[in-house]
CSV table of N, CA and C in Angstrom, one decimal:
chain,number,residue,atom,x,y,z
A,12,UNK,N,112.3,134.0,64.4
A,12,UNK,CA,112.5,134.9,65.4
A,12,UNK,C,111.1,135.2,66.2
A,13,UNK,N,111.5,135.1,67.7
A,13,UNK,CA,109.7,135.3,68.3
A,13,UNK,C,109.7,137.1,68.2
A,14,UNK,N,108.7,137.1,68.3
A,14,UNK,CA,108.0,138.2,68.5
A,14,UNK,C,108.5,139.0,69.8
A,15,UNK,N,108.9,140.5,70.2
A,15,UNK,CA,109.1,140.9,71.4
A,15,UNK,C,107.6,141.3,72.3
A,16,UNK,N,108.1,141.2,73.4
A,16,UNK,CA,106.9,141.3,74.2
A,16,UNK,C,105.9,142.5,74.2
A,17,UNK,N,105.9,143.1,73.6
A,17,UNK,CA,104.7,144.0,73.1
A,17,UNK,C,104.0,143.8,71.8
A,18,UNK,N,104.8,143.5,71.0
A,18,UNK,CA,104.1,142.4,70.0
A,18,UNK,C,103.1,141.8,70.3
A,19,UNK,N,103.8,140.7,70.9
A,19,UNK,CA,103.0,139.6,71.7
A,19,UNK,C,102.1,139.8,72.4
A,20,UNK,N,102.2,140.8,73.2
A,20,UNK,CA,100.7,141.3,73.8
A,20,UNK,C,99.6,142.2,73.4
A,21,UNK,N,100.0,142.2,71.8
A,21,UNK,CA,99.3,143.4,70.9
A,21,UNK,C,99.5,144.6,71.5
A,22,UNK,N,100.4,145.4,72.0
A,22,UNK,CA,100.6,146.7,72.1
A,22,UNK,C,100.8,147.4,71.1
A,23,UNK,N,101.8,146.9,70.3
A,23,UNK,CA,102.0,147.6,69.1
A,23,UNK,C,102.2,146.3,67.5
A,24,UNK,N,102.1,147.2,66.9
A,24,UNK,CA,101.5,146.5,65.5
A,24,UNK,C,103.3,145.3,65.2
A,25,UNK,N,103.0,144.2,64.6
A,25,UNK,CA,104.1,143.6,64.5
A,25,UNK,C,105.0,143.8,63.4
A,26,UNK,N,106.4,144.6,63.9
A,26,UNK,CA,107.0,145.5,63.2
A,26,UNK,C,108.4,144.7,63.6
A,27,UNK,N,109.1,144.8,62.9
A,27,UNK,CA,110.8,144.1,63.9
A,27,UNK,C,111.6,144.9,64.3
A,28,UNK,N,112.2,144.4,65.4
A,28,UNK,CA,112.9,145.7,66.7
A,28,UNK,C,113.9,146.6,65.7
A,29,UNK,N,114.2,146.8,65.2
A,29,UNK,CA,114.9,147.0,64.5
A,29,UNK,C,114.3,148.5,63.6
A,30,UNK,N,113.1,147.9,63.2
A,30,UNK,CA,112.4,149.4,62.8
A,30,UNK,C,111.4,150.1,63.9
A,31,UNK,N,111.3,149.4,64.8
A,31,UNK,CA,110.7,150.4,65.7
A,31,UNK,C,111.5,151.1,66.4
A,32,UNK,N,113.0,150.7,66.5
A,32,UNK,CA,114.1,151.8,67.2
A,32,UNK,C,114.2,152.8,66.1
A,33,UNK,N,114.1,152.7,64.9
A,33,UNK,CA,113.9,153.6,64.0
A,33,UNK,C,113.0,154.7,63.7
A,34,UNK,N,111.7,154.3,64.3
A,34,UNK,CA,110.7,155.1,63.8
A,34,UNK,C,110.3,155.4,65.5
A,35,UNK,N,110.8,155.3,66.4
A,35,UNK,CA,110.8,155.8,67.8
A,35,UNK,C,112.4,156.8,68.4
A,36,UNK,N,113.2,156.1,67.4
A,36,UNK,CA,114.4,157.4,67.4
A,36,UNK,C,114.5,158.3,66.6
A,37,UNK,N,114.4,157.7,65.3
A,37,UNK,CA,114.6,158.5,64.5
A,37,UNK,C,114.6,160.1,64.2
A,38,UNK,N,112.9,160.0,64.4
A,38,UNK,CA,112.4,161.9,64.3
A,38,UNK,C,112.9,162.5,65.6
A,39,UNK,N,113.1,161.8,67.1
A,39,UNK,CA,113.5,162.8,67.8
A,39,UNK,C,114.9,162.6,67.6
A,40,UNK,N,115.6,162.0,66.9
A,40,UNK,CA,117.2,162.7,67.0
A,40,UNK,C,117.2,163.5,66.0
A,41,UNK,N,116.5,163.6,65.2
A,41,UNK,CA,116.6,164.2,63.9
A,41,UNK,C,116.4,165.9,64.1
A,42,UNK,N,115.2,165.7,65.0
A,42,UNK,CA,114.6,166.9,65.5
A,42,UNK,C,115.6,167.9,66.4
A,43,UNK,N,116.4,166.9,67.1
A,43,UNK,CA,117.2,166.9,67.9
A,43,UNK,C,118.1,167.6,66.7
A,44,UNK,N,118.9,167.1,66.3
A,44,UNK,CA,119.9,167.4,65.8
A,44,UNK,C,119.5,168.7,64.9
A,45,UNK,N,118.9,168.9,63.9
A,45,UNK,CA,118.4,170.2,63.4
A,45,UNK,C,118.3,171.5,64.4
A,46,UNK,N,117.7,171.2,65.9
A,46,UNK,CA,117.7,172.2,66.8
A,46,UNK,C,119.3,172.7,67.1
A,47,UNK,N,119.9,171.7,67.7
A,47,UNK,CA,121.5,171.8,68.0
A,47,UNK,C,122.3,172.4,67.0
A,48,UNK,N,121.6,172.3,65.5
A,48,UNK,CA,122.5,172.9,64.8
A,48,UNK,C,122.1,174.2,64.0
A,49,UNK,N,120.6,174.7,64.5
A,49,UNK,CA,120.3,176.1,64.4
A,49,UNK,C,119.6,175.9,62.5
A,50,UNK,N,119.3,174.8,62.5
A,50,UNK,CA,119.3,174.8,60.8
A,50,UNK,C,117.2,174.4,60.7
A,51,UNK,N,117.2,174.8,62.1
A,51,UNK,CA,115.3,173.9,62.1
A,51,UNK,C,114.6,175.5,62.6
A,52,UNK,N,113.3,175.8,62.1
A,52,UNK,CA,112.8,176.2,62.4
A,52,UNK,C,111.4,176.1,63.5
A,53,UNK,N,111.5,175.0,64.0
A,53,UNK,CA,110.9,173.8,64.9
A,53,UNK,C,111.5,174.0,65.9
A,54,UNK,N,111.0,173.8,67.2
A,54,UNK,CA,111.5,173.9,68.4
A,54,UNK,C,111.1,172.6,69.6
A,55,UNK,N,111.8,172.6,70.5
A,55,UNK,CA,111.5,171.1,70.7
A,55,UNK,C,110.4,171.0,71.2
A,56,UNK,N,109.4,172.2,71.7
A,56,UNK,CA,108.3,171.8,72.2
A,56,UNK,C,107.5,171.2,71.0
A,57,UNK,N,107.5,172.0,70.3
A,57,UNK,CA,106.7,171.7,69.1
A,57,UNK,C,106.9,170.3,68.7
A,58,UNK,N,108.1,169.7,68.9
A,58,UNK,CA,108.5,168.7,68.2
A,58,UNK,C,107.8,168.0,69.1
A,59,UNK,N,107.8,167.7,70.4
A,59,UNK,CA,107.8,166.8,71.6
A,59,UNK,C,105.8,166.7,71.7
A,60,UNK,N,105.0,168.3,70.9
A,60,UNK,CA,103.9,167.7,70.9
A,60,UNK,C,103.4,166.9,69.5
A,61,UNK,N,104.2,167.5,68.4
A,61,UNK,CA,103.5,166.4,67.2
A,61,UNK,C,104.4,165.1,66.8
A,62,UNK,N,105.5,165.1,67.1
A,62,UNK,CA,105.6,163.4,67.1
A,62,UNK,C,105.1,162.3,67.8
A,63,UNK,N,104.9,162.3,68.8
A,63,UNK,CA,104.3,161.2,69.4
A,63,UNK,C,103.4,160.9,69.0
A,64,UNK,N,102.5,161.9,68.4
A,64,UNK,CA,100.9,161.1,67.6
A,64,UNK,C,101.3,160.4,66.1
A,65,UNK,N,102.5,161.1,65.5
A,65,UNK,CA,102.5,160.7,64.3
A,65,UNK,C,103.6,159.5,64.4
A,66,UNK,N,104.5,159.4,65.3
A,66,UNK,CA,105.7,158.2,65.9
A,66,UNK,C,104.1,156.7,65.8
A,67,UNK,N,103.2,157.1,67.1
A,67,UNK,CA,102.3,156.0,67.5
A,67,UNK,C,100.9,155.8,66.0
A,68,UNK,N,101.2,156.6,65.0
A,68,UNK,CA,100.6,156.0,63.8
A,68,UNK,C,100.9,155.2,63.6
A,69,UNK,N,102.2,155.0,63.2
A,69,UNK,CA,102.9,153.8,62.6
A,69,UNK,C,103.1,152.4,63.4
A,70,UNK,N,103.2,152.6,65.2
A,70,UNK,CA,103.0,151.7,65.9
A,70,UNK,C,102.0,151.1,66.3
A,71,UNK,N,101.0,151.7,66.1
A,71,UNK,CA,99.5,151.4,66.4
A,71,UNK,C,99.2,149.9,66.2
A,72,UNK,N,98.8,148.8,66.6
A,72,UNK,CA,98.3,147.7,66.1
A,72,UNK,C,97.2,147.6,65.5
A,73,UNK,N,96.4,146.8,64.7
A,73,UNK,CA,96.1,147.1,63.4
A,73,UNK,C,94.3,146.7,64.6
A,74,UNK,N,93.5,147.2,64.3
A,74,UNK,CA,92.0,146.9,65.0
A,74,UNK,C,91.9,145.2,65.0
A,75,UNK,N,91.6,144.5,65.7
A,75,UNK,CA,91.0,143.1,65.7
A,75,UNK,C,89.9,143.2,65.6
């Protein structure tokens, strides 16, 4: 299987599509969903500022 095009241009670390729709949807539907159902004490701003640093840890590509 090739590589998708950010792979391939080192944008993000080589992970398969498959878990990066995972670890780029995942916490915001989750976040999502806990808000919608009154059971989160987290709000979406808060969500919307600390995921994205901790989402782009894991996609980070590794230093060359």
């Amino acid at each position: 299987m090739q590589p998708g095009p950010r792979v391939a241009a080192g944008e993000i670390a080589p992970v398969p599509e498959e878990l990066v729709e995972a670890l780029v949807i995942g916490p915001v539907a989750e976040a999502t969903r806990r808000w919608l159902s009154g059971t989160s004490g987290t709000g979406l701003a808060q969500a919307a500022r600390v995921l994205p640093d901790r989402i782009w840890c894991f996609l980070r590509p590794d230093p060359r």
